């Protein structure tokens, strides 16, 4: 099967601190691949390198067969990125926001108009097309975030904590939409702290701890290795331990742009 994502000894250092340490894994085309780990384990840093937002310190990675360093512009045209932070302009309507991002992605005007309507209808936001995004609930805003990421019809979608902070009904609808996108042929790399979500959606899961991958397998196989009645949470705790990982973060902001490195905090 053709591979959508390949990471080979991927490493990222910030000064003396190694955030990602020689990580190797692959994601098959058409797969939903879960990336799980405690706070600070390196999940978001891996995604930022794969999305060309951070340069690797060592190792290589290919997305859609393209080198993330040498062919960064081509990679960006092939991917969509959804994070927990809204990448939208509050004072603009959904349609106005999509016009802005459509221009950044060089989507032709006639195509952009129809695609915007189709996507807004798909996530039940068409009737809100003339309202400012700043008036939206957190669930509506996250659905807009997904629409923005799909505007240029990416082949691969990166979802970094897409349901964090959402109410159960909205989170359920987002998960259903993610599955629908995957059924339509989009490869998805998902990070989440919700074990049930990862178990429900993922074809395979990689568990990362302290910058290194400690296990990769299907949810079923991971649970079987721990015990006949084990949950994915049991697997997670067994592999990463019970110690709390919360710690102050030193982060800097890089603005997102589809043709340049940036996009949030790290």
Short mmCIF file of C-alpha atoms in Angstrom, two decimals:
data_model
loop_
_atom_site.label_atom_id
_atom_site.label_comp_id
_atom_site.label_asym_id
_atom_site.label_seq_id
_atom_site.Cartn_x
_atom_site.Cartn_y
_atom_site.Cartn_z
CA UNK A 1 0.00 0.00 0.00
CA UNK A 2 1.22 3.48 -0.84
CA UNK A 3 2.41 5.58 2.08
CA UNK A 4 0.98 9.04 2.75
CA UNK A 5 3.48 9.96 5.49
CA UNK A 6 6.98 8.63 6.19
CA UNK A 7 9.14 9.73 9.12
CA UNK A 8 12.65 8.32 9.41
CA UNK A 9 14.67 9.10 12.55
CA UNK A 10 12.88 12.44 12.74
CA UNK A 11 14.46 14.60 15.46
CA UNK A 12 13.87 18.10 16.81
CA UNK A 13 16.04 19.86 19.34
CA UNK A 14 15.44 23.22 20.98
CA UNK A 15 18.85 24.15 22.34
CA UNK A 16 19.86 21.30 24.66
CA UNK A 17 16.33 19.93 24.90
CA UNK A 18 15.37 17.12 22.52
CA UNK A 19 11.61 17.35 21.95
CA UNK A 20 11.45 14.58 19.33
CA UNK A 21 14.11 11.86 19.40
CA UNK A 22 14.72 9.75 16.28
CA UNK A 23 11.06 9.01 15.59
CA UNK A 24 10.29 6.55 12.79
CA UNK A 25 6.80 5.64 11.59
CA UNK A 26 4.61 5.65 8.50
CA UNK A 27 0.97 6.37 7.70
CA UNK A 28 -0.72 4.42 4.93
CA UNK A 29 -2.75 6.19 2.29
CA UNK A 30 -6.41 6.28 3.33
CA UNK A 31 -5.65 5.53 6.97
CA UNK A 32 -6.63 7.34 10.16
CA UNK A 33 -3.46 7.28 12.24
CA UNK A 34 -3.65 8.27 15.90
CA UNK A 35 -0.70 9.88 17.67
CA UNK A 36 -1.09 9.71 21.44
CA UNK A 37 1.12 10.83 24.29
CA UNK A 38 1.24 12.77 27.57
CA UNK A 39 1.58 16.56 27.66
CA UNK A 40 4.97 17.56 26.30
CA UNK A 41 5.63 14.17 24.71
CA UNK A 42 6.37 15.71 21.29
CA UNK A 43 3.12 15.13 19.38
CA UNK A 44 2.56 18.71 18.24
CA UNK A 45 6.25 19.15 17.40
CA UNK A 46 6.04 16.11 15.11
CA UNK A 47 3.00 17.54 13.38
CA UNK A 48 4.68 20.92 12.92
CA UNK A 49 7.66 19.28 11.25
CA UNK A 50 5.42 17.19 8.98
CA UNK A 51 3.44 20.32 8.06
CA UNK A 52 6.67 22.22 7.24
CA UNK A 53 6.17 24.67 10.14
CA UNK A 54 9.37 23.56 11.88
CA UNK A 55 12.63 22.36 10.36
CA UNK A 56 13.84 18.99 11.67
CA UNK A 57 17.18 18.99 13.47
CA UNK A 58 17.95 15.53 12.06
CA UNK A 59 16.22 12.78 10.13
CA UNK A 60 13.85 13.02 7.20
CA UNK A 61 10.13 13.05 6.52
CA UNK A 62 8.03 12.75 3.40
CA UNK A 63 4.37 13.72 3.05
CA UNK A 64 2.51 12.61 -0.07
CA UNK A 65 5.88 11.43 -1.33
CA UNK A 66 7.39 14.92 -0.96
CA UNK A 67 10.33 15.89 1.23
CA UNK A 68 9.10 18.28 3.95
CA UNK A 69 12.30 20.35 3.76
CA UNK A 70 13.28 20.28 0.09
CA UNK A 71 9.71 20.39 -1.28
CA UNK A 72 7.95 22.35 1.45
CA UNK A 73 5.77 24.45 -0.88
CA UNK A 74 4.50 21.34 -2.65
CA UNK A 75 3.78 19.65 0.69
CA UNK A 76 1.65 22.61 1.82
CA UNK A 77 -0.52 22.30 -1.26
CA UNK A 78 -1.25 18.67 -0.38
CA UNK A 79 -2.21 19.06 3.29
CA UNK A 80 -4.83 20.64 5.53
CA UNK A 81 -4.20 21.48 9.18
CA UNK A 82 -6.72 21.78 12.02
CA UNK A 83 -5.55 22.75 15.49
CA UNK A 84 -7.37 23.51 18.74
CA UNK A 85 -6.79 27.21 18.04
CA UNK A 86 -9.13 28.88 15.58
CA UNK A 87 -7.44 30.19 12.45
CA UNK A 88 -10.18 32.61 11.43
CA UNK A 89 -10.99 36.32 11.47
CA UNK A 90 -13.71 37.04 14.02
CA UNK A 91 -14.97 40.20 12.31
CA UNK A 92 -15.57 38.43 9.01
CA UNK A 93 -18.41 36.11 8.01
CA UNK A 94 -17.74 32.48 7.06
CA UNK A 95 -17.94 33.33 3.36
CA UNK A 96 -15.59 36.31 3.77
CA UNK A 97 -13.13 34.19 5.72
CA UNK A 98 -13.12 31.52 3.06
CA UNK A 99 -12.52 34.14 0.37
CA UNK A 100 -9.38 35.22 2.23
CA UNK A 101 -8.04 31.70 2.64
CA UNK A 102 -9.09 30.72 -0.86
CA UNK A 103 -6.91 33.52 -2.24
CA UNK A 104 -3.98 32.33 -0.13
CA UNK A 105 -4.40 28.85 -1.58
CA UNK A 106 -4.85 30.22 -5.13
CA UNK A 107 -8.30 28.66 -5.53
CA UNK A 108 -9.98 30.17 -8.66
CA UNK A 109 -12.89 32.51 -7.85
CA UNK A 110 -15.61 30.43 -9.52
CA UNK A 111 -14.37 27.25 -7.85
CA UNK A 112 -13.99 29.02 -4.51
CA UNK A 113 -17.58 30.27 -4.48
CA UNK A 114 -19.12 26.87 -5.12
CA UNK A 115 -16.70 24.98 -2.88
CA UNK A 116 -17.35 27.39 0.01
CA UNK A 117 -21.08 26.81 -0.25
CA UNK A 118 -20.66 23.04 -0.52
CA UNK A 119 -18.41 22.87 2.56
CA UNK A 120 -20.56 25.19 4.67
CA UNK A 121 -23.61 23.12 3.83
CA UNK A 122 -21.68 19.96 4.68
CA UNK A 123 -21.07 21.17 8.25
CA UNK A 124 -24.51 22.80 8.63
CA UNK A 125 -23.19 26.36 8.63
CA UNK A 126 -24.64 27.66 5.38
CA UNK A 127 -27.55 29.38 7.14
CA UNK A 128 -24.95 31.25 9.24
CA UNK A 129 -22.99 32.46 6.22
CA UNK A 130 -23.81 36.14 6.84
CA UNK A 131 -23.01 36.13 10.57
CA UNK A 132 -19.59 37.10 11.90
CA UNK A 133 -17.46 34.17 13.04
CA UNK A 134 -16.86 35.98 16.34
CA UNK A 135 -20.54 35.31 17.20
CA UNK A 136 -20.14 31.54 16.78
CA UNK A 137 -20.08 28.93 19.54
CA UNK A 138 -16.87 26.94 20.07
CA UNK A 139 -18.33 24.01 18.14
CA UNK A 140 -19.34 26.18 15.18
CA UNK A 141 -15.92 27.80 15.16
CA UNK A 142 -14.18 24.44 15.11
CA UNK A 143 -16.36 23.30 12.21
CA UNK A 144 -15.27 26.47 10.41
CA UNK A 145 -11.69 25.54 11.21
CA UNK A 146 -12.20 22.19 9.49
CA UNK A 147 -13.85 23.85 6.47
CA UNK A 148 -10.92 26.24 6.13
CA UNK A 149 -8.51 23.29 6.12
CA UNK A 150 -10.52 21.51 3.41
CA UNK A 151 -10.92 24.50 1.10
CA UNK A 152 -8.09 23.53 -1.27
CA UNK A 153 -9.06 19.82 -1.27
CA UNK A 154 -6.03 18.41 0.56
CA UNK A 155 -5.09 14.75 0.26
CA UNK A 156 -3.86 14.57 3.86
CA UNK A 157 -5.45 16.19 6.92
CA UNK A 158 -3.65 16.84 10.21
CA UNK A 159 -6.01 17.11 13.20
CA UNK A 160 -4.32 18.32 16.38
CA UNK A 161 -6.80 17.99 19.30
CA UNK A 162 -9.84 18.76 17.09
CA UNK A 163 -12.47 18.16 19.81
CA UNK A 164 -10.75 19.58 22.87
CA UNK A 165 -13.08 21.67 25.02
CA UNK A 166 -16.18 20.83 22.97
CA UNK A 167 -19.45 19.59 24.45
CA UNK A 168 -20.21 15.86 23.93
CA UNK A 169 -22.74 16.41 21.13
CA UNK A 170 -20.46 18.71 19.13
CA UNK A 171 -17.47 16.40 19.69
CA UNK A 172 -19.58 13.48 18.46
CA UNK A 173 -20.52 15.41 15.32
CA UNK A 174 -16.88 16.36 14.65
CA UNK A 175 -15.83 12.71 15.01
CA UNK A 176 -18.61 11.64 12.64
CA UNK A 177 -17.44 14.25 10.13
CA UNK A 178 -13.82 13.08 10.45
CA UNK A 179 -14.90 9.52 9.69
CA UNK A 180 -16.92 10.75 6.72
CA UNK A 181 -13.88 12.59 5.34
CA UNK A 182 -11.78 9.48 5.71
CA UNK A 183 -14.44 7.37 3.99
CA UNK A 184 -14.12 9.86 1.13
CA UNK A 185 -10.43 9.03 0.75
CA UNK A 186 -8.63 11.64 2.89
CA UNK A 187 -5.73 10.34 4.96
CA UNK A 188 -5.85 11.67 8.52
CA UNK A 189 -3.24 12.02 11.25
CA UNK A 190 -4.99 12.66 14.56
CA UNK A 191 -3.71 13.70 17.97
CA UNK A 192 -6.06 13.60 20.94
CA UNK A 193 -6.11 13.13 24.69
CA UNK A 194 -9.47 11.36 24.48
CA UNK A 195 -8.78 7.62 24.49
CA UNK A 196 -12.30 6.67 23.37
CA UNK A 197 -11.96 9.04 20.43
CA UNK A 198 -8.64 7.51 19.38
CA UNK A 199 -10.01 4.00 19.82
CA UNK A 200 -13.12 4.77 17.80
CA UNK A 201 -11.44 6.53 14.87
CA UNK A 202 -7.93 5.18 14.45
CA UNK A 203 -6.90 2.32 12.18
CA UNK A 204 -3.51 2.34 13.91
CA UNK A 205 -2.06 4.23 16.84
CA UNK A 206 1.45 5.34 17.80
CA UNK A 207 2.08 6.12 21.46
CA UNK A 208 4.88 8.61 22.07
CA UNK A 209 6.56 9.34 25.38
CA UNK A 210 9.45 11.70 26.10
CA UNK A 211 9.96 12.29 22.40
CA UNK A 212 10.16 8.62 21.43
CA UNK A 213 7.61 6.19 20.03
CA UNK A 214 7.06 3.33 22.47
CA UNK A 215 4.39 1.39 20.55
CA UNK A 216 2.67 1.29 17.14
CA UNK A 217 -0.23 -1.05 16.37
CA UNK A 218 -3.98 -1.29 15.88
CA UNK A 219 -6.10 -0.33 18.90
CA UNK A 220 -7.26 -3.94 19.20
CA UNK A 221 -3.74 -5.36 19.24
CA UNK A 222 -2.49 -2.76 21.72
CA UNK A 223 -5.29 -3.64 24.13
CA UNK A 224 -4.80 -7.39 23.69
CA UNK A 225 -1.13 -7.08 24.68
CA UNK A 226 -2.13 -5.55 28.02
CA UNK A 227 -5.06 -7.79 28.95
CA UNK A 228 -8.28 -9.36 27.72
CA UNK A 229 -10.39 -6.57 29.20
CA UNK A 230 -7.90 -3.73 28.79
CA UNK A 231 -8.97 -0.33 27.50
CA UNK A 232 -6.84 1.99 25.43
CA UNK A 233 -6.44 4.11 28.57
CA UNK A 234 -4.94 1.06 30.31
CA UNK A 235 -2.47 0.70 27.45
CA UNK A 236 -1.60 4.39 27.56
CA UNK A 237 -0.92 4.40 31.31
CA UNK A 238 1.08 1.17 31.18
CA UNK A 239 3.36 2.55 28.48
CA UNK A 240 3.71 6.14 29.70
CA UNK A 241 3.23 5.82 33.47
CA UNK A 242 0.90 7.49 35.94
CA UNK A 243 3.04 10.52 36.75
CA UNK A 244 1.47 13.88 35.89
CA UNK A 245 3.26 15.69 33.05
CA UNK A 246 1.92 19.23 33.43
CA UNK A 247 4.67 21.85 33.40
CA UNK A 248 5.07 25.55 32.51
CA UNK A 249 5.67 26.08 28.81
CA UNK A 250 7.95 28.52 27.06
CA UNK A 251 6.30 29.16 23.72
CA UNK A 252 6.60 31.65 20.92
CA UNK A 253 4.02 32.45 18.27
CA UNK A 254 4.48 31.80 14.57
CA UNK A 255 1.61 33.10 12.37
CA UNK A 256 0.16 30.52 10.00
CA UNK A 257 0.47 30.99 6.27
CA UNK A 258 -0.08 28.24 3.67
CA UNK A 259 3.05 29.32 1.78
CA UNK A 260 5.39 29.83 4.71
CA UNK A 261 6.39 28.35 8.04
CA UNK A 262 4.18 29.33 10.89
CA UNK A 263 0.96 28.67 12.70
CA UNK A 264 0.44 29.01 16.42
CA UNK A 265 2.61 28.21 19.39
CA UNK A 266 5.15 25.51 20.08
#
